[in-house]
Coordinates of C-alpha atoms in Angstrom, one line a residue:
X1 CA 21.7 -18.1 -20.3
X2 CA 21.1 -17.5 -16.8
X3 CA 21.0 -14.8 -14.2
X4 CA 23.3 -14.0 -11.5
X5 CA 23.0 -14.5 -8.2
X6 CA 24.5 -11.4 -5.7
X7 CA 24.8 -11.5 -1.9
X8 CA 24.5 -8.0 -1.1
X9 CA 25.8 -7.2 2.8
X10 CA 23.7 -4.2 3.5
X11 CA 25.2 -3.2 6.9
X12 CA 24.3 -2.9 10.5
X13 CA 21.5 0.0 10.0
X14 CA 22.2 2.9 8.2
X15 CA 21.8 3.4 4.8
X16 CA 24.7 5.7 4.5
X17 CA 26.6 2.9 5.0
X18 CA 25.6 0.5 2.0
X19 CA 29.1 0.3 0.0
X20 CA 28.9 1.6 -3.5
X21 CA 28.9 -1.9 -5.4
X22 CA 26.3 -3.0 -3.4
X23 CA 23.9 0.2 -4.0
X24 CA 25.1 -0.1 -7.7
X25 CA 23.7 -3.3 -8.0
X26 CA 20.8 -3.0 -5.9
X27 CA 19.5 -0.3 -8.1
X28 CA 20.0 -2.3 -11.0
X29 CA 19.0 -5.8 -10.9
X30 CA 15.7 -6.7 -12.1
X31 CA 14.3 -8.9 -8.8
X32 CA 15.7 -8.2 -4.6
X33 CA 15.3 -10.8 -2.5
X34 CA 15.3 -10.3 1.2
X35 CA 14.1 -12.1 4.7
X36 CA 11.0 -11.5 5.8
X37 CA 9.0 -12.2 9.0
X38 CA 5.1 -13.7 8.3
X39 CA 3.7 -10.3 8.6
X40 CA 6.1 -8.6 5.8
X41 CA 8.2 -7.1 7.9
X42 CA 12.2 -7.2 7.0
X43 CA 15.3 -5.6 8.7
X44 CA 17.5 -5.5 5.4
X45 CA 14.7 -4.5 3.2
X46 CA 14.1 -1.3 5.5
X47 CA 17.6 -0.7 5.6
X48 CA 17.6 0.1 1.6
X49 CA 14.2 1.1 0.7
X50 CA 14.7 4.0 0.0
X51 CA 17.0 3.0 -2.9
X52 CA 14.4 0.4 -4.4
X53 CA 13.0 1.0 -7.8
X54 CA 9.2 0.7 -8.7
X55 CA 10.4 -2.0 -11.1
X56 CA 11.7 -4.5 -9.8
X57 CA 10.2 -7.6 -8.4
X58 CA 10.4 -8.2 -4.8
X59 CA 10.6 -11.9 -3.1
X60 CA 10.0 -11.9 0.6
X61 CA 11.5 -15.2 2.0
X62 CA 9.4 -15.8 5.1
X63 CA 11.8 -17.0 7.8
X64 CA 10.5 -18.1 12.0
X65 CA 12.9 -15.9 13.3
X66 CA 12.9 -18.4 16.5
X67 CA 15.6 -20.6 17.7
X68 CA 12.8 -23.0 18.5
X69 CA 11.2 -23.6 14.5
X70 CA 13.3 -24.7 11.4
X71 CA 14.0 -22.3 8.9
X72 CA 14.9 -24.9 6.4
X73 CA 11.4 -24.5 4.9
X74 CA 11.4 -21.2 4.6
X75 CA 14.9 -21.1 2.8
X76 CA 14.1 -24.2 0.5
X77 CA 10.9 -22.1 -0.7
X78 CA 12.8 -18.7 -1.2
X79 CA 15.5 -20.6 -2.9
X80 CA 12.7 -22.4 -5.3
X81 CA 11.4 -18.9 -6.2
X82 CA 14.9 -17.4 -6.6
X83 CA 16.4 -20.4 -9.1
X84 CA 13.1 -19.7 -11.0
X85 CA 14.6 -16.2 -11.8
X86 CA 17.5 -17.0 -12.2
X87 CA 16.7 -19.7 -15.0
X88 CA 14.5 -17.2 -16.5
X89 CA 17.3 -15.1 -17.5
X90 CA 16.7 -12.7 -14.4
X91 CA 19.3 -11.4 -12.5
X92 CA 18.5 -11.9 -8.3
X93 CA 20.2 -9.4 -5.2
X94 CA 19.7 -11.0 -1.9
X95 CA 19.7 -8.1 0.6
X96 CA 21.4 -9.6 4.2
X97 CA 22.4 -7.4 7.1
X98 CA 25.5 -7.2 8.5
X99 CA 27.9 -8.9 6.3
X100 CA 26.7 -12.0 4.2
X101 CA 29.4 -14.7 5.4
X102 CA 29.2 -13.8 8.9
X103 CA 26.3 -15.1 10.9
X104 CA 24.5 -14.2 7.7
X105 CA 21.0 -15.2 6.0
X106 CA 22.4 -15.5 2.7
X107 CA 24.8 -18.5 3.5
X108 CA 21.7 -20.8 3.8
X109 CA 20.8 -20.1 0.0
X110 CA 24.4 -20.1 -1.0
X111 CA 24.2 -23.4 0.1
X112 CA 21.4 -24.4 -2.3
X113 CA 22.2 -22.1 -5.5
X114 CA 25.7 -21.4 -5.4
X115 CA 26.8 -24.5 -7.3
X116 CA 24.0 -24.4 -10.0
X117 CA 24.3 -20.4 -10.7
X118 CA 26.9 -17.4 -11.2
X119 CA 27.0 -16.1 -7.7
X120 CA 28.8 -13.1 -6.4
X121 CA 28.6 -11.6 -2.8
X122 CA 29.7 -7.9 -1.5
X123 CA 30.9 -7.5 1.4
X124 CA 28.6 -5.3 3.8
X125 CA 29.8 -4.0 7.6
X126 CA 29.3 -6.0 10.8
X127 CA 27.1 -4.8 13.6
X128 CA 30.3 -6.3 15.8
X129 CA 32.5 -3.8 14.4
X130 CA 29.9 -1.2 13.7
X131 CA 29.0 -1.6 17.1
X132 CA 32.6 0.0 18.4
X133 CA 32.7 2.1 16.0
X134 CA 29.4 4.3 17.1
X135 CA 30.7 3.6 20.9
X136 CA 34.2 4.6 20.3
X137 CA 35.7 1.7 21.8
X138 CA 38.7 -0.2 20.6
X139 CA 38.4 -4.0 20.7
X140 CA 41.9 -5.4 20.2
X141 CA 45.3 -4.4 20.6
X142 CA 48.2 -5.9 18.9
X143 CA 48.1 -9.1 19.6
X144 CA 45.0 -9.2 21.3
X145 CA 42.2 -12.5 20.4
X146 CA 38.8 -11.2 19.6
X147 CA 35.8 -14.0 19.4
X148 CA 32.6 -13.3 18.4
X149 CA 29.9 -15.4 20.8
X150 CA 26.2 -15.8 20.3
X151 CA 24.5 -16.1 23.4
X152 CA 22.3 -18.7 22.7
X153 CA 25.3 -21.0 23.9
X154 CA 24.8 -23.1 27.0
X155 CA 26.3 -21.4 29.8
X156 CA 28.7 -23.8 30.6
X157 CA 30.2 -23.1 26.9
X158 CA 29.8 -19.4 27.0
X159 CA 31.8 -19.3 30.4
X160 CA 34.6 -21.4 28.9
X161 CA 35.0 -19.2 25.9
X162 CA 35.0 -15.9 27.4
X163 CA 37.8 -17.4 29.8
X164 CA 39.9 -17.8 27.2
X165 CA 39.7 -14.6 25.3
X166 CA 41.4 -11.0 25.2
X167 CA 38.0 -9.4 23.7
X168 CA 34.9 -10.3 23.0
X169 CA 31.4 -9.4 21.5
X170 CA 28.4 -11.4 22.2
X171 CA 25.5 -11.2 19.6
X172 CA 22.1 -12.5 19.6
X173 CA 21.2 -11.3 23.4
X174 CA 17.2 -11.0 23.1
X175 CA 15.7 -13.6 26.5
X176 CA 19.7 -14.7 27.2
X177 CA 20.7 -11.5 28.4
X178 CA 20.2 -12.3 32.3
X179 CA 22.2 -15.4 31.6
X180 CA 25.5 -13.7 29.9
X181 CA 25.3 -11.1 32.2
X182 CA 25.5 -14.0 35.0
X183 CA 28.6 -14.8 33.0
X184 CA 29.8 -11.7 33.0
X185 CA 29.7 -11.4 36.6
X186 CA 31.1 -14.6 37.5
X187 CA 33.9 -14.0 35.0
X188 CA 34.6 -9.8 36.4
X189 CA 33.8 -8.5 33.2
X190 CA 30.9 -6.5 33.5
X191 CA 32.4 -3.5 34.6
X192 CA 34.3 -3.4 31.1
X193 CA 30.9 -4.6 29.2
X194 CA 29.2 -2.8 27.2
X195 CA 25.3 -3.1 25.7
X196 CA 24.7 -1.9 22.4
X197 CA 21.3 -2.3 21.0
X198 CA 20.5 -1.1 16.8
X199 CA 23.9 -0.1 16.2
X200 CA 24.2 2.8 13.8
X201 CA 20.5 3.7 13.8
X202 CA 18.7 6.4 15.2
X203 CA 17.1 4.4 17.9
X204 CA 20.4 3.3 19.3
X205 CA 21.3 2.7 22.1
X206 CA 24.7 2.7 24.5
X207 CA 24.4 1.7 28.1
X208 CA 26.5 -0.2 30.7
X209 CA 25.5 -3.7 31.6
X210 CA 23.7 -2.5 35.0
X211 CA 21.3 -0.1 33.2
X212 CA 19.8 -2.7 31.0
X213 CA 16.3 -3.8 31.3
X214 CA 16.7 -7.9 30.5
X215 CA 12.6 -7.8 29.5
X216 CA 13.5 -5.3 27.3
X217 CA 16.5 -6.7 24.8
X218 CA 15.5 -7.2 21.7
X219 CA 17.3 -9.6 19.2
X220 CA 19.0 -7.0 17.4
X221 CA 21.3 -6.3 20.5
X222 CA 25.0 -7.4 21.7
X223 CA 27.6 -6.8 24.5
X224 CA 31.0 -5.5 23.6
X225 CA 33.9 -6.8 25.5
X226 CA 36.8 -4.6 24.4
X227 CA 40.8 -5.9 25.0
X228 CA 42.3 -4.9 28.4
X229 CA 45.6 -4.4 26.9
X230 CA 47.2 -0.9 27.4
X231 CA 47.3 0.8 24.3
X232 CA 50.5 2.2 24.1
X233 CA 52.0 3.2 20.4

């Protein structure tokens, strides 16, 4: 009999906000997996670390982290050491921020486990909508489109899309800030953007487009677009 696979979303930052099932499990499964840089380091296992038990077994799956290497390698190794739990009997929580379907790590090993082992996923909250949440601003109106743009698209693209939308967030800044907020201008958005960098943790920050230092964006960082619309009841 084999063990179960869980996606676990573990949020945009702060513990608090892990979901109940997700902690539940977490604290109960006999091995957590969870993306890791070379040197160890790993956003979603600092997000829950302080629920980990002294049990379990850990497996780091060492990812790039850079648009310009593969990560296939990386995940066809963590998935490798993950179906060798699972075969074992052993039960396996993959820890991935945000939420697991969106954008998230843990569709790259769905891909190669999900159709040889009992896989569940729980559902964690987005850094896009935890993002207006902690800066109080409402996306979308009625009938109001929201996309949802990663900024490593060519400019051309980027321009077209935000063109066409109501709202938009735009995730994945890090070196492409200086070209979105190009876009931005060109487009008469800025003055409604907003830059939000480690949403929901204590190091976050909230700043208008014009006060951002481009050397200084880190990955973890996006640009809120919120609707135009009037509000109204």
């Amino acid at each position: 009999m084999t063990g179960k696979l869980y996606g676990l979303g573990v949020g945009p930052g702060d513990p608090e906000l892990l979901t109940l099932k997700a902690h539940r499990i977490l604290t109960t499964v006999p091995v957590v997996a969870y993306p890791a840089t070379a040197d160890g380091g790993s956003v979603a296992r600092a997000i829950v670390a302080g629920f980990l038990q002294p049990t379990q077994i850990e497996v780091p799956i060492v990812l790039p982290f850079s648009p310009r290497e593969s990560a296939a390698a990386g995940y066809d190794r963590g998935a490798a050491e993950i179906a060798a739990h699972l075969a074992a009997g052993r039960d396996v929580a993959v820890l991935c921020e945000g939420e697991p379907m969106l954008y998230g790590s843990f569709m790259y090993l769905l891909n190669r486990l999900g159709d040889r082992f009992p896989t569940e996923l729980v559902p964690g909250i987005s850094s896009t909508l935890a993002a207006a949440d902690v800066a109080q601003v409402p996306l979308t109106y009625r009938q109001d489109v929201l996309t949802i743009l990663p900024a490593t698209l060519d400019r051309p693209l980027l321009r077209d899309r935000l063109a066409q939308t109501d709202a938009a967030v735009i995730i994945k800044l890090g070196r492409h800030f200086e070209k979105v907020r190009s876009v931005l201008d060109e487009l008469g958005l800025t003055g409604r953007s907003l830059y939000i960098e480690r949403a929901t943790l204590p190091q976050q920050q909230i700043r208008t487009i014009d006060q951002v230092d481009p050397a200084a964006v880190p990955y973890w960082s996006l640009i809120l677009i919120p609707s135009h619309s009037q509000p109204g009841a």
